[in-house]
Coordinates of C-alpha atoms in Angstrom, one line a residue:
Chain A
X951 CA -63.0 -55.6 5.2
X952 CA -60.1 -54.2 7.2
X953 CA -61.0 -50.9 8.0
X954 CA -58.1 -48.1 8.4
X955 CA -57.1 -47.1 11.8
X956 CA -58.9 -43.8 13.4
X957 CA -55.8 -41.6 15.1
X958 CA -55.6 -39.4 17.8
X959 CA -54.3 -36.0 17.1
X960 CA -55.3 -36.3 13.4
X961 CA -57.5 -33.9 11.1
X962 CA -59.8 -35.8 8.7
X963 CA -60.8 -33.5 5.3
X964 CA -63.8 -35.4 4.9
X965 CA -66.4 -35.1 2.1
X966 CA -69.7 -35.1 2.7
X967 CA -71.4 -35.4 -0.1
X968 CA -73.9 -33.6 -1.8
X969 CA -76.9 -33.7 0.3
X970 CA -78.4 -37.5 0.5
X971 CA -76.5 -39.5 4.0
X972 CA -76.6 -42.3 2.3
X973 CA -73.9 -41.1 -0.3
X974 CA -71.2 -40.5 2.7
X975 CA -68.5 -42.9 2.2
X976 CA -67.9 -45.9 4.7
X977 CA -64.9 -44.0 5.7
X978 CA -66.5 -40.8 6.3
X979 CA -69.4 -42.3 8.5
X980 CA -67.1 -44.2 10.3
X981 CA -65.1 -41.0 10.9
X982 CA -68.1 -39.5 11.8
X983 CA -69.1 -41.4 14.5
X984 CA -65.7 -41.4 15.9
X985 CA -64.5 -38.2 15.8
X986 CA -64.4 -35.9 19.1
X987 CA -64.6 -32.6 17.4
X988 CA -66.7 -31.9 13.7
X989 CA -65.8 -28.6 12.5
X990 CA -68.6 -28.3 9.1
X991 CA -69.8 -26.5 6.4
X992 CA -73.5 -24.8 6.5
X993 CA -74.5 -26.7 3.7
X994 CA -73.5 -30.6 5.3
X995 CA -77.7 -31.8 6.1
X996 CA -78.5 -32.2 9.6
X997 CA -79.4 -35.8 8.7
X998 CA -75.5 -36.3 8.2
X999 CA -74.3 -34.7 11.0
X1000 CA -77.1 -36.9 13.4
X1001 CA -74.4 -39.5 12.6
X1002 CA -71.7 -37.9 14.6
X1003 CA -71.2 -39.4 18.4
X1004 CA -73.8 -37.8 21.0
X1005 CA -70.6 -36.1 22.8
X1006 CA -69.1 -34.7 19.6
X1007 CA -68.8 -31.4 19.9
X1008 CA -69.9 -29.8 16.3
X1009 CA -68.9 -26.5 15.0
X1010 CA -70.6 -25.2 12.0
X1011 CA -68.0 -22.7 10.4
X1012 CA -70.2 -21.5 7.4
X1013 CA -70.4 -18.6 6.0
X1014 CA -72.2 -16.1 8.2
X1015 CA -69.5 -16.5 10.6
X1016 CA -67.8 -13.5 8.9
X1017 CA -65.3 -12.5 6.1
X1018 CA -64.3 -15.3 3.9
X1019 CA -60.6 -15.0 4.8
X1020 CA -60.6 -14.4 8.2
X1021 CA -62.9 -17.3 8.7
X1022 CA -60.5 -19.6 7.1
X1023 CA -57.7 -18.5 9.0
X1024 CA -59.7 -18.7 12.5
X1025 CA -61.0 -22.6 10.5
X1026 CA -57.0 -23.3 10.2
X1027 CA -56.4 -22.9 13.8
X1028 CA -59.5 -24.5 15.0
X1029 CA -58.4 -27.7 13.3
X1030 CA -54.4 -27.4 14.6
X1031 CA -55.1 -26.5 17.6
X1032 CA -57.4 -29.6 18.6
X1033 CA -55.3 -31.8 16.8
X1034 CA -52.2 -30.9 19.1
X1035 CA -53.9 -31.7 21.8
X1036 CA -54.8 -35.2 20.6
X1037 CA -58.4 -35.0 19.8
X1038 CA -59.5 -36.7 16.6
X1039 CA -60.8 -34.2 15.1
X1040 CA -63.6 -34.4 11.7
X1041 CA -63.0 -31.1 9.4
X1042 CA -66.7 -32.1 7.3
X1043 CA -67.8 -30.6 3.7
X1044 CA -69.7 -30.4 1.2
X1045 CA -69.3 -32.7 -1.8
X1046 CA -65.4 -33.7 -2.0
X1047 CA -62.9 -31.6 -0.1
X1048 CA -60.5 -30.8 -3.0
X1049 CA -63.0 -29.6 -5.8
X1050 CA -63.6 -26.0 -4.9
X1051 CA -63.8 -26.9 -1.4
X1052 CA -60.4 -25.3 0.4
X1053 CA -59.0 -28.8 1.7
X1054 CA -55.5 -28.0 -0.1
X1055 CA -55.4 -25.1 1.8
X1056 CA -56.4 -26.7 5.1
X1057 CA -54.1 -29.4 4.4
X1058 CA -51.3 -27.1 3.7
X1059 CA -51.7 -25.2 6.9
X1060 CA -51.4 -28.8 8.7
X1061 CA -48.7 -29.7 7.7
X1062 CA -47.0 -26.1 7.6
X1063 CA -47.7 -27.4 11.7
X1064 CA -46.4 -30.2 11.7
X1065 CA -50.1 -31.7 12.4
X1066 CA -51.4 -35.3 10.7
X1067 CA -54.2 -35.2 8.4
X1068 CA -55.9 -37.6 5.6
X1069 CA -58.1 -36.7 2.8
X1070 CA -61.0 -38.6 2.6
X1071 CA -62.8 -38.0 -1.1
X1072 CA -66.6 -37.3 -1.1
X1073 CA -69.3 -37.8 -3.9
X1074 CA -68.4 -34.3 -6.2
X1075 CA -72.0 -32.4 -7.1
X1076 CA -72.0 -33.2 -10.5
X1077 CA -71.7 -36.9 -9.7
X1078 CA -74.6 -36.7 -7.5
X1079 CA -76.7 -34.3 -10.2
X1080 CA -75.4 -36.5 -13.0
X1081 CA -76.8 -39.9 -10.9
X1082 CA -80.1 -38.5 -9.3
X1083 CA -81.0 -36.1 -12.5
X1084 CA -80.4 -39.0 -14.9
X1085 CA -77.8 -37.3 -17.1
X1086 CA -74.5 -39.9 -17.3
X1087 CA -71.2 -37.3 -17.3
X1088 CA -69.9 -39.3 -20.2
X1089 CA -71.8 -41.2 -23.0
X1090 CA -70.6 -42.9 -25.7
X1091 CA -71.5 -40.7 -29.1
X1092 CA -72.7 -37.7 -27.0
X1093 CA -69.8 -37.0 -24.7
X1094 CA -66.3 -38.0 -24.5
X1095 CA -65.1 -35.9 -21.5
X1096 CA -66.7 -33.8 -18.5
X1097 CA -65.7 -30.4 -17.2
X1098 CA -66.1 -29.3 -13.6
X1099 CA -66.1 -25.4 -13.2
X1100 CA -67.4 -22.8 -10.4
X1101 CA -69.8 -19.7 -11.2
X1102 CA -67.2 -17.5 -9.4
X1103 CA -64.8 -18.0 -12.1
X1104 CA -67.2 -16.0 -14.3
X1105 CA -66.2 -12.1 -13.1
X1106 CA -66.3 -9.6 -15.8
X1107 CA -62.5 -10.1 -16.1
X1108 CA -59.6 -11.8 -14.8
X1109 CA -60.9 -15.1 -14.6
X1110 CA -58.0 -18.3 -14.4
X1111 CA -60.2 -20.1 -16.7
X1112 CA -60.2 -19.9 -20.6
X1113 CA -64.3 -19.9 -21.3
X1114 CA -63.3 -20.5 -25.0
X1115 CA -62.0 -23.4 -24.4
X1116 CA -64.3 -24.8 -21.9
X1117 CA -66.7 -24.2 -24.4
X1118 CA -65.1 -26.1 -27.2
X1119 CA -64.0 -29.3 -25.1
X1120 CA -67.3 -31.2 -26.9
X1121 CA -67.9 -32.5 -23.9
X1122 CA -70.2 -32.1 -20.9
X1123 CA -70.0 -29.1 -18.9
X1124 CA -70.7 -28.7 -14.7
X1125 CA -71.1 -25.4 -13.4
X1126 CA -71.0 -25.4 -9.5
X1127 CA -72.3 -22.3 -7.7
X1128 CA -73.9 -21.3 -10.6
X1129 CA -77.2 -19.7 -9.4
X1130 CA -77.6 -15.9 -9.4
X1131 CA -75.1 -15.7 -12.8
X1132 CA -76.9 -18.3 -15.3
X1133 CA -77.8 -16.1 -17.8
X1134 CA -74.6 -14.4 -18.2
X1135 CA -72.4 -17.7 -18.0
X1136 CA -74.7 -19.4 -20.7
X1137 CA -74.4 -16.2 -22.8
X1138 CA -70.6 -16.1 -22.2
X1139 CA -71.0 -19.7 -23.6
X1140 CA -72.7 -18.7 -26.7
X1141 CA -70.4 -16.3 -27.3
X1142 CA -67.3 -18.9 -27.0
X1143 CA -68.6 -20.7 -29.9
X1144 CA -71.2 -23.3 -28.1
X1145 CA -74.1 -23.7 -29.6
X1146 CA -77.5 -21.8 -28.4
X1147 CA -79.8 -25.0 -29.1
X1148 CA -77.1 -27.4 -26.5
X1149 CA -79.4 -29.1 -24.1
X1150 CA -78.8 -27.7 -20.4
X1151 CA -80.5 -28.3 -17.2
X1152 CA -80.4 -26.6 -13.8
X1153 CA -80.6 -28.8 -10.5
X1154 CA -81.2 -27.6 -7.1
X1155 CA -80.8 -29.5 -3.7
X1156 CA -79.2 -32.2 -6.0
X1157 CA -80.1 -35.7 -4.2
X1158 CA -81.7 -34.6 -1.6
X1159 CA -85.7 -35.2 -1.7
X1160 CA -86.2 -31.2 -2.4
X1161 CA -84.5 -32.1 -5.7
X1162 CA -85.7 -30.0 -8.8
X1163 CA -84.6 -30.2 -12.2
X1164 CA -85.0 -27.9 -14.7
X1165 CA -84.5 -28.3 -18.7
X1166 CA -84.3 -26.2 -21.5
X1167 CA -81.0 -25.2 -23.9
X1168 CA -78.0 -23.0 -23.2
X1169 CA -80.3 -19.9 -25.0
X1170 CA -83.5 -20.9 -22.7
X1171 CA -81.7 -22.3 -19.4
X1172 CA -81.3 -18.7 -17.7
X1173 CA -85.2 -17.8 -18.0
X1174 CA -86.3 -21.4 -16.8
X1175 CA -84.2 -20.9 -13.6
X1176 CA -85.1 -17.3 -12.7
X1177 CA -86.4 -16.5 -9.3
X1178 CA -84.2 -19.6 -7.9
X1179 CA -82.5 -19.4 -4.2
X1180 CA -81.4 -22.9 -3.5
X1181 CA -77.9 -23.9 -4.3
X1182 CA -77.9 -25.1 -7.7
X1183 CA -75.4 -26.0 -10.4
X1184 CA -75.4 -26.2 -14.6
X1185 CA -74.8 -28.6 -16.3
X1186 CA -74.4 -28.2 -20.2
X1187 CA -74.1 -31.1 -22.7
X1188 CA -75.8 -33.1 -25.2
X1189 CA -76.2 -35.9 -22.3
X1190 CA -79.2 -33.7 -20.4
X1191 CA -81.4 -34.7 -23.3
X1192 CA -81.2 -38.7 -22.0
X1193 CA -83.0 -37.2 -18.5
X1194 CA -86.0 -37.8 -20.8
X1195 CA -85.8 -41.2 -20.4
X1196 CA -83.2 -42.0 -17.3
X1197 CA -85.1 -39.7 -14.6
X1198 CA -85.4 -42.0 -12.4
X1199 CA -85.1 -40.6 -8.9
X1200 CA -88.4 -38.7 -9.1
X1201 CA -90.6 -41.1 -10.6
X1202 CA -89.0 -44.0 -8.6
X1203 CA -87.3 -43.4 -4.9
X1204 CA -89.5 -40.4 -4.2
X1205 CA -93.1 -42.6 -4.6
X1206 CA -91.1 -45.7 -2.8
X1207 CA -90.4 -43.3 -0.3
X1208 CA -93.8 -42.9 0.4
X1209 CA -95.4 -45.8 0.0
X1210 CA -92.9 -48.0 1.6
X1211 CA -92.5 -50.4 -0.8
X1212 CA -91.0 -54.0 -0.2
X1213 CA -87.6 -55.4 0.0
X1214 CA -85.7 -58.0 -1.6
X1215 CA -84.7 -61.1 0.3
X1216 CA -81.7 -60.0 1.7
X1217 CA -82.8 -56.4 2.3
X1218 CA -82.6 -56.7 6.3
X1219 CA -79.1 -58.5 5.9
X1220 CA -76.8 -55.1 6.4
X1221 CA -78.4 -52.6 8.6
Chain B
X780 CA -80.6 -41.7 8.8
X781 CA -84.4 -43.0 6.9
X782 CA -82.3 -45.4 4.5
X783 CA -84.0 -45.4 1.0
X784 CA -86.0 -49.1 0.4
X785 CA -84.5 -51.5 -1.6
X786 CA -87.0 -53.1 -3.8
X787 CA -87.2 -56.3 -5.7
X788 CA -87.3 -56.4 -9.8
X789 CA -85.0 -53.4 -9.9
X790 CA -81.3 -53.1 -11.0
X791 CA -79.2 -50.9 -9.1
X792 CA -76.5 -49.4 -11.1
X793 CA -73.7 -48.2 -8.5
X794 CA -70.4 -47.3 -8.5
X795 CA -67.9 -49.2 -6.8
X796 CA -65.2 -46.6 -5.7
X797 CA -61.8 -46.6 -7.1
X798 CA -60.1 -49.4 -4.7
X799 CA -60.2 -49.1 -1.4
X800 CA -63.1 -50.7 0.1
X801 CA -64.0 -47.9 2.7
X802 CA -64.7 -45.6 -0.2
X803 CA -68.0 -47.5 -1.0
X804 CA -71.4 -45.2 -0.3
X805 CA -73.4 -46.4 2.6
X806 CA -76.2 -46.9 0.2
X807 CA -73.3 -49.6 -2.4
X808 CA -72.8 -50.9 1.0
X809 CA -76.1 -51.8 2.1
X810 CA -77.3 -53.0 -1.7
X811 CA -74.0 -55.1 -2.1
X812 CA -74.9 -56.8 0.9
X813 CA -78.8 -57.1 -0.3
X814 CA -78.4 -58.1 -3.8
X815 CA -79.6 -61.5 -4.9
X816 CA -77.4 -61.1 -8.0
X817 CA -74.5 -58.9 -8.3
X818 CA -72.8 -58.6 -12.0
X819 CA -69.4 -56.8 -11.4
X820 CA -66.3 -55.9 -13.4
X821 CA -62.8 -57.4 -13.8
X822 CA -61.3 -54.5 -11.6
X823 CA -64.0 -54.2 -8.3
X824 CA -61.8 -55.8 -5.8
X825 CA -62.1 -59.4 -4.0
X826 CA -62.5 -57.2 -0.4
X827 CA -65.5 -55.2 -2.0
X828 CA -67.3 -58.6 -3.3
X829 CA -66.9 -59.7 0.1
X830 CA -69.0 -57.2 1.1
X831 CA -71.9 -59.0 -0.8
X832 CA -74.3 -61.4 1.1
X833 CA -73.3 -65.2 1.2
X834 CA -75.7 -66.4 -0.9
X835 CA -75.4 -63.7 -3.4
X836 CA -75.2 -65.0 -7.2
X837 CA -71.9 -63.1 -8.7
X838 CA -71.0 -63.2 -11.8
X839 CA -67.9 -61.7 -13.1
X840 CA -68.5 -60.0 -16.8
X841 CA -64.7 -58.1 -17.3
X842 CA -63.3 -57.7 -20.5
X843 CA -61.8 -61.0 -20.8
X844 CA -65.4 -63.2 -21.5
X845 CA -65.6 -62.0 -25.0
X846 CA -65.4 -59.1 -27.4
X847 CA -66.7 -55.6 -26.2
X848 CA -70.0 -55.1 -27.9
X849 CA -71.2 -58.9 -27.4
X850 CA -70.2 -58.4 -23.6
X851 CA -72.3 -55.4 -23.4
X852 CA -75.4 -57.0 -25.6
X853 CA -75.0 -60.3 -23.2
X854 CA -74.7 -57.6 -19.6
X855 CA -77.8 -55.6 -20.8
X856 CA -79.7 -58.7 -21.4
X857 CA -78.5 -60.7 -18.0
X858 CA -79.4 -57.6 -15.8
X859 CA -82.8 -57.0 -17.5
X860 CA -83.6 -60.7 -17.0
X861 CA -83.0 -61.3 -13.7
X862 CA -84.6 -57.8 -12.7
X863 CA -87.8 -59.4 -14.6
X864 CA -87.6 -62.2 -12.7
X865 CA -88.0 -60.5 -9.4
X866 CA -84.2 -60.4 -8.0
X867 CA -82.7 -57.5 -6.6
X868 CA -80.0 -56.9 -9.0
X869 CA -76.4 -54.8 -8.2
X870 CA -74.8 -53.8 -11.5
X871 CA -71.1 -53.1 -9.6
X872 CA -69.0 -51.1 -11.3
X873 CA -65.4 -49.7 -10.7
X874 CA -65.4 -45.7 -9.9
X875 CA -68.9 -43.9 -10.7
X876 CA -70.9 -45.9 -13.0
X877 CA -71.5 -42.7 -15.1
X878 CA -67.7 -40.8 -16.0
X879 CA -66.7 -43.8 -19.0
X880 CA -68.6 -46.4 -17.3
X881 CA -71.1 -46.9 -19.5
X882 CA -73.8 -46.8 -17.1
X883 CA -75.8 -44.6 -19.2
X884 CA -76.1 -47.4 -22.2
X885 CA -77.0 -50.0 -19.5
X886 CA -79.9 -47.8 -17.9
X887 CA -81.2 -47.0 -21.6
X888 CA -81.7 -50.7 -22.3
X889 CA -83.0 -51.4 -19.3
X890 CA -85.8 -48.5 -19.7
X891 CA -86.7 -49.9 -22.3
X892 CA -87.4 -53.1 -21.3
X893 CA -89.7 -51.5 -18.8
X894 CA -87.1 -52.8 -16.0
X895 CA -86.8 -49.8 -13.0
X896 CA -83.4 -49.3 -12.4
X897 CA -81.6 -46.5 -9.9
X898 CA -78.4 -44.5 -10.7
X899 CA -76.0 -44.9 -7.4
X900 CA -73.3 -42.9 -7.9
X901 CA -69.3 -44.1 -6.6
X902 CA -66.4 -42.1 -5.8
X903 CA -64.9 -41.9 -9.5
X904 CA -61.0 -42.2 -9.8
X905 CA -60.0 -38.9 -10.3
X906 CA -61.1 -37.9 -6.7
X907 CA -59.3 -41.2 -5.2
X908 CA -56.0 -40.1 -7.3
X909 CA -56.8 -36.5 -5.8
X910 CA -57.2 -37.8 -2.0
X911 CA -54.5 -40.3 -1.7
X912 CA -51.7 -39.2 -4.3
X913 CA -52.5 -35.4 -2.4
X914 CA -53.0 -33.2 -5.2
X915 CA -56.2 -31.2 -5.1
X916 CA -58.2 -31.0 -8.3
X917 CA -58.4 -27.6 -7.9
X918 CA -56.7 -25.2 -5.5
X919 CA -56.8 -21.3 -5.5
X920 CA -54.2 -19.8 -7.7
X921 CA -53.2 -22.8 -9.2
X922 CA -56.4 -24.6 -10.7
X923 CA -60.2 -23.2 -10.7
X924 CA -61.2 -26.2 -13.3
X925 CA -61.0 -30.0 -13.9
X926 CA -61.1 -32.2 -16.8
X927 CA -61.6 -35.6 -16.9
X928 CA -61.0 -37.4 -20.2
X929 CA -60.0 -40.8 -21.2
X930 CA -56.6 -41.6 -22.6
X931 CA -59.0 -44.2 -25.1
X932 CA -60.1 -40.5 -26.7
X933 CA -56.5 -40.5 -27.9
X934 CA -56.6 -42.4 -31.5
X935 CA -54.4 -40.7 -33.9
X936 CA -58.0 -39.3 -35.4
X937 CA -61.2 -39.3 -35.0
X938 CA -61.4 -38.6 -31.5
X939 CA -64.7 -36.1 -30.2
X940 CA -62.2 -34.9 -27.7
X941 CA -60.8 -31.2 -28.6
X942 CA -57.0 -31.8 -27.3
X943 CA -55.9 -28.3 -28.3
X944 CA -59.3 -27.0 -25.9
X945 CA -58.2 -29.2 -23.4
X946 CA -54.9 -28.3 -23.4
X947 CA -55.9 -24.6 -22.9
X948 CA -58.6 -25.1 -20.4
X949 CA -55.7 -23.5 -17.5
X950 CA -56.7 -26.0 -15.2
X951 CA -56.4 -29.8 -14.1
X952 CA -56.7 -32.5 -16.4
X953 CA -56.8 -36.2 -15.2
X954 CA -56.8 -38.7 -17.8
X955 CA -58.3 -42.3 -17.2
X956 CA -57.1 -45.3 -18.8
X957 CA -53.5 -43.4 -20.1
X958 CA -51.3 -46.0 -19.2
X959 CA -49.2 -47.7 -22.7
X960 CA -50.1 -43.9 -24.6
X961 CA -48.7 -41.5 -22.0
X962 CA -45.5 -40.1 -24.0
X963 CA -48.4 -39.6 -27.1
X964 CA -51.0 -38.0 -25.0
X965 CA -48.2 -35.9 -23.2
X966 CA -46.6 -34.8 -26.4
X967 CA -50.6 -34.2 -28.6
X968 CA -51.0 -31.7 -24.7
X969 CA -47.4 -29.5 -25.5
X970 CA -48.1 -30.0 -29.3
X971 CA -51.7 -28.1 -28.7
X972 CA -50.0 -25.3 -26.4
X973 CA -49.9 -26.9 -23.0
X974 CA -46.3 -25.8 -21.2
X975 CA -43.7 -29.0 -21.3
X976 CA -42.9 -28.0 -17.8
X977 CA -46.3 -28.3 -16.4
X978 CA -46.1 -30.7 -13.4
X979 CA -47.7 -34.1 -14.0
X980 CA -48.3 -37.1 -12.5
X981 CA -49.3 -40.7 -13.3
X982 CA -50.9 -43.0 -10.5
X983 CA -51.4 -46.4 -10.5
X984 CA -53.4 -48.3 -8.2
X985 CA -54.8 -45.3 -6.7
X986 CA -56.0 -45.4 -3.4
X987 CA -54.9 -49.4 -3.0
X988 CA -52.0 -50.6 -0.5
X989 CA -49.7 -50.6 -3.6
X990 CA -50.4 -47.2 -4.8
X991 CA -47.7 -45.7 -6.8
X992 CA -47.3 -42.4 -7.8
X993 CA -44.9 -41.1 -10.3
X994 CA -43.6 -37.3 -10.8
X995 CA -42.3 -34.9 -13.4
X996 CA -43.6 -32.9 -16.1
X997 CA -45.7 -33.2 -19.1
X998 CA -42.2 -33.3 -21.0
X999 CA -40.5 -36.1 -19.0
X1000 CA -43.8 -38.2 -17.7
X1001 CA -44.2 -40.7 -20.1
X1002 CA -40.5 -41.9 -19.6
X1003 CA -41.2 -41.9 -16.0
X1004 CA -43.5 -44.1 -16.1
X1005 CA -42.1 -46.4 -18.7
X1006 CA -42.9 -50.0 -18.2
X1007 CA -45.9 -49.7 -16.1
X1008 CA -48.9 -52.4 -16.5
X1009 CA -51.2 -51.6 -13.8
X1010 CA -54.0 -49.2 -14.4
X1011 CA -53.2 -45.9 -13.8
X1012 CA -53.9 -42.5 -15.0
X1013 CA -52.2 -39.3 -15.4
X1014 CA -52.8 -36.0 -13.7
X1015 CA -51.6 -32.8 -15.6
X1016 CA -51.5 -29.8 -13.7
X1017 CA -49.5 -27.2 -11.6
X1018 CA -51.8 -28.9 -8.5
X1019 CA -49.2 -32.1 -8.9
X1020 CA -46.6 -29.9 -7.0
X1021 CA -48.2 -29.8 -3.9
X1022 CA -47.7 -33.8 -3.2
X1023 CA -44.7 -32.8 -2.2
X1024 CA -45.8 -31.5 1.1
X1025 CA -49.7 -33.2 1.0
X1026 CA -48.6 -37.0 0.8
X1027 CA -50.0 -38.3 3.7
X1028 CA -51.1 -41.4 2.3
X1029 CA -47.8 -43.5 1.8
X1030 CA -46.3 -41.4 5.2
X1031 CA -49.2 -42.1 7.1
X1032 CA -52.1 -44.4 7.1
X1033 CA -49.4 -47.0 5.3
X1034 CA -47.3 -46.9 8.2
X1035 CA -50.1 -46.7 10.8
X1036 CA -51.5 -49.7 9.5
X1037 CA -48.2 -52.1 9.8
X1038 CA -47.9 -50.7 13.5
X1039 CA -52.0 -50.6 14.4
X1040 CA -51.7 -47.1 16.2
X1041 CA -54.4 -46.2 18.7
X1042 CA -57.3 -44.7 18.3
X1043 CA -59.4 -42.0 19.6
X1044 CA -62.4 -42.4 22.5
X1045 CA -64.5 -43.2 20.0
X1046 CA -63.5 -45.2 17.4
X1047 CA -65.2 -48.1 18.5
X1048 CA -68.3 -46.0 18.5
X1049 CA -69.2 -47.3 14.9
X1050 CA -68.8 -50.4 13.4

């Protein structure tokens, strides 16, 4: 493989993920371990930021930094201003950087600068959840199409996104940032014509070995999450019901993980 | 990073990525280059199979052995058979092996056969498109939701897919496998409400050295793109309008790897 150079004077928007290291891209570890300045999200693991260089200089920019907007703008200038002059510079989040994670905006402001950046996708939540929960996104006879959506686009009004239609798609449905607002967004659901009895499951720390999964229907889901804290995300659809039979990250990595079971042949081949 | 084990008798179910090579997960990497047997599709490219160990088994199963349902029938039972025979098995498959990749049906089999399989989860097309072609799936004020849906959900009945829901969702919608429909699937969208002026977008090869991306609207798209064979999908959406400023794909690494720019202190830091 012919890997892609690594510039000077560049901004990477680099997804990270959604928890587990080992679902970083080639590109993004690579990227990682080259970069001279990581500016990250709160929520990128320590485990994947133990992959930067031992000089890097890391900044974590999350959240209790300050006011959302100001924090961006102070984020914006960070990045430009290391770019110009001529570090290579990691901008690190969460999941991919363009689902609900800003990197239009950051890229935007780049190039309003005149400075170089690449996207670099990440592993989206709901691909991780839908993986490591054992609920497939699409399914042939239970789900033609999937839906990505944030709990913050559920105010009381003035929402961008038609909920109606959302929940008349007939497909699956991913609610990211979903915690705190469960019972009202599946309510909201019912109300939009979707039925009560629709299978639904909550996951928290998706991926990661913390992982929890919790099932019930859109009418139950809000009671079986209550009391959660972690970051979580919903995910609505005839598919959850298959978890019954595909769950296989808790019954399989997490025991292998501790009893160190044996490789293949090859297993030593590729560090 | 504590890499998960990779353990004999199992079938690993991962996604591939959407072209370029560096968008494999560390964790596709490392069982790609561990697998005994590795059963891929037509469309994982030759640089990714290279990836695999030299004396890996590969055996190519795209469309073109056969009719679809005996293919699938003839997949399940290779996979489950080789697992039972104590190989580590890679089941490689183009994008995430769970958004229309029928990973699902191929874990279900496999369950139950009693064969332990794991759910790796690949960067699915849609966020390669996103990356590369520079259009965010969402972006504040202009998308707060995503779609994905398969142009094959497009028969003229019959389909589980709710076009007029979809066309009303007010957010992105990226359609896989559109290419030889996109003039009927842009027409069924303005037909169930969506605006002929909404920007769109149809890539081919995304993410691939001959990436191609091709711009208008939901009204002229389909002629844009007429005569097209490669694979390609279309992206609906007023997020299509910002690849106008956020193309850095084609302006940069494209260029930058014809003229092998240098990199930063240290890029040579990790393989």
């Amino acid at each position: 493989m012919t890997a892609a150079p690594i510039e000077a004077g560049t901004v990477y928007l680099v997804g990270a993920g959604p928890g587990d290291p080992e679902l970083l891209t080639l590109r993004a570890a690579r990227l990682l371990g080259a970069a001279e300045l990581v500016v990250h999200d709160a929520l990128v693991s320590p485990e994947i930021l133990d992959m930067a260089h031992a000089d890097a200089e890391l900044v974590d920019v999350g959240k209790r930094h300050g006011g959302r907007h100001t924090c961006q703008d102070r984020i914006n200038r960070m990045l430009a201003d290391a770019a110009s002059e001529g570090r290579v510079v990691v901008r690190l989040k969460g999941g991919d950087p363009l689902v609900f994670g800003r990197g239009g905006e950051e890229a935007l402001f780049l190039r309003a600068r005149g400075v170089r950046f690449e996207l670099v996708p990440g592993i989206t939540t709901a691909l991780g959840v839908s993986a490591y929960a054992g609920m497939p996104l699409t399914h042939r006879g239970l789900s033609s199409c999937v839906t990505l959506v944030t709990g913050h686009e559920f105010p009381d009004g003035g929402s961008a996104v038609d909920w109606e239609a959302l929940a008349r798609t007939g497909g699956t449905l991913v609610v990211y940032m979903a915690m705190g607002r469960l019972a009202k967004i599946a309510e909201r659901l019912i109300r939009a014509g979707r039925a009560p009895g629709t299978p639904a499951a909550v996951v928290e720390s998706a991926t990661r070995h913390e992982q929890r999964v919790k099932c019930g229907t859109l009418a139950t889901v809000g009671v079986e999450a209550r009391g959660s804290s972690a970051p979580g995300v919903l995910l609505v659809g005839e598919v959850a019901r298959l978890r019954d039979e595909l769950a296989w990250f808790e019954g399989g990595r997490r025991e292998a993980w501790e009893r160190g079971s044996g490789p293949g042949q090859f297993a030593d081949a590729t560090g």
